[in-house]
Amino acid sequence: MNYPIDLKRRKLLTYAGASLASAAAFPHLSFAKNIKVKRTASADFHADIEIELKQQVTHVQILKGKKTRVWKVFGKVLKGPNESVVNMTDTYLAPTIHLHKEQKVRIYLRNNLPATSILHWHGLHVPADMDGNPMYAINSGETFVYEFEILNRAGTYWYHSHAHGVTAKQVYSGLAGFFIVSDKEEQALKLPDGKYDIPLVIQDRSFDHDNQLHYSNHMMQRMQGFLGNHIMVNGQPDSVLPVETRAYRLRLLNGSNSRIYKLAWDNGMPMTVIGTDGGLLEQPEQLPYIMLGPAERREIWVDFSRQGLGTNLSLRSTTFNVSTHGMMGRGMMGGGGGMMGRGMMGGRRRGMMSGNSIPLGGDYPVLKVKVNKKSSVRHKLPNRLTTIKPLLIKNADNPAKPRNIELSMRHMSALLNGRSYKMNDVREDEIIPVNSLQLMAFDNGYSRRHGMMSMPHPMHLHGEQFQIVKREISSSHSDYETVSSGFVDQGWHDTTLVMPGEKVTFLKPFNDFKGMFMYHCHNLEHEDMGMMRDFLIK
Ligand code: C2O
Ligand code: CU
């Protein structure tokens, strides 16, 4: 299928718009001229693995009865081991990709959707033009050829649509999947593997009476983010995981548009975290519960050997409070329709309501676990998993002057340093020298200081993983105490939850690749509303 007219027009718009915008913002930069959508394989890139990912509209059996129309990615290995791509049946979920560090991969993305789209490799350190920046989106009928080497250490990464202004809707429709990287160091640890190493993506969706995915786009939803009425695990509602009496490695990904989870075992077992966004921790860490914002990953170790055969337990999301100030209250929606839920008006609420969605901060099951098979395999959790070299403030370019990124919501928009997303609109403070280490901070205190609505924002940066230096909360608030024991700040991260009134300082390396790398809120409704910017690395 080809849409020649549309294609020409869009390209014209992209190129013209791009150079105009950048000329205005930054007359000396000419990067916009280099935007070239890559359509063919390079002769000098010798791929170990070649994968085809085809995006198309299809119907899948998710609920009983009528099938659900979804946007689905179908994967196929063209060269290399077949196990590198695992397709998922009866769900909208994109295939899981398994690759090894140092492998060179070529991925043909074929877009057969009735929309412009592009895929981004979340958490991977790849060249700017391979990163799925929205400026590289391809039209229906087009192919994008990705070529890169896996430079990341072993870890649970993922990929998803990053199309301009419609990321939320496209991810919601199905364009997201796991991207799991292994390496020698990890393999030497002999953690539970094969069917005892389970990636679990948690998402929420709303279905209408016809079993179709429902996504509404009213202002209220865009401000707070989408909240669905079903919790899905690996694209299935009411998930039950059958397990044996032995140890498991569970890789949890929050693939929801906006929902934040506070995950805990309902039988009182602590959560034993062994990994974060960027792979294993130095040592396992035990917490009563873990906070998991959109796009974040936590790997947990769980040993069911002490559970008797027939035991049922579940992973639940338990109650927490988020606070709002001003803004969403009176006035905004003119007296407040039912959809705002009562709590909103008071400026503080347990559970944000939207229609019949499951409230944010409510108490509900996420995954049921059934111990249904005996196993005599005993695994001991190593007390040392890896060595992580700490990044040091004194090695940063700016040890005394962190680059502050102020998060705010005002005038019906979500902003970073007061700015909204615009393609190719790099400002002076968004230019970063390549091969440098930067001290940076996400500051979510602004709105609260100015009496405006304040929300948690799961903040993400493209490119290399960062290390968290500290979390500071402006004035201690009882709401904060309902989440504060659930942060895992050691290890490597590409996304971090920044609560209302909170400031998170981190060290981020920008090595190897020049070009545009995004930073944005991973509440996808906020992202599409403009809570996103580019850094230019040069
Ligand atoms: Cu997971 Cu810019 O995104
Ligand atoms: Cu946000």
XYZ file of N, CA and C and ligand atoms in Angstrom, residues 409 414 455-459 521-523 526-527 531, ligand 2:
40
model
N 2.598 22.085 35.606
C 1.349 21.936 34.865
C 0.578 23.222 35.041
N 1.350 20.656 30.207
C 2.377 20.109 31.071
C 3.710 20.526 30.467
N 1.470 16.896 40.396
C 1.223 15.472 40.140
C 2.543 14.725 40.109
N 2.502 13.410 40.323
C 3.729 12.648 40.120
C 4.037 12.594 38.620
N 5.305 12.694 38.270
C 5.705 12.576 36.864
C 6.815 11.530 36.746
N 6.597 10.474 35.970
C 7.653 9.491 35.719
C 8.574 10.050 34.631
N 9.742 10.568 35.034
C 10.591 11.286 34.079
C 11.634 10.375 33.444
N 8.238 13.365 30.186
C 7.433 12.638 31.156
C 6.903 11.397 30.454
N 6.941 10.250 31.154
C 6.456 9.007 30.539
C 5.006 8.702 30.902
N 4.341 9.663 31.547
C 2.889 9.617 31.558
C 2.560 9.998 30.111
N 0.723 13.072 29.263
C 1.526 14.288 29.471
C 2.514 14.476 28.327
N 3.137 13.386 27.928
C 4.104 13.463 26.827
C 3.444 14.053 25.579
N 4.849 17.579 27.292
C 5.814 17.523 28.391
C 7.045 16.722 27.940
Cu 3.838 13.889 33.752
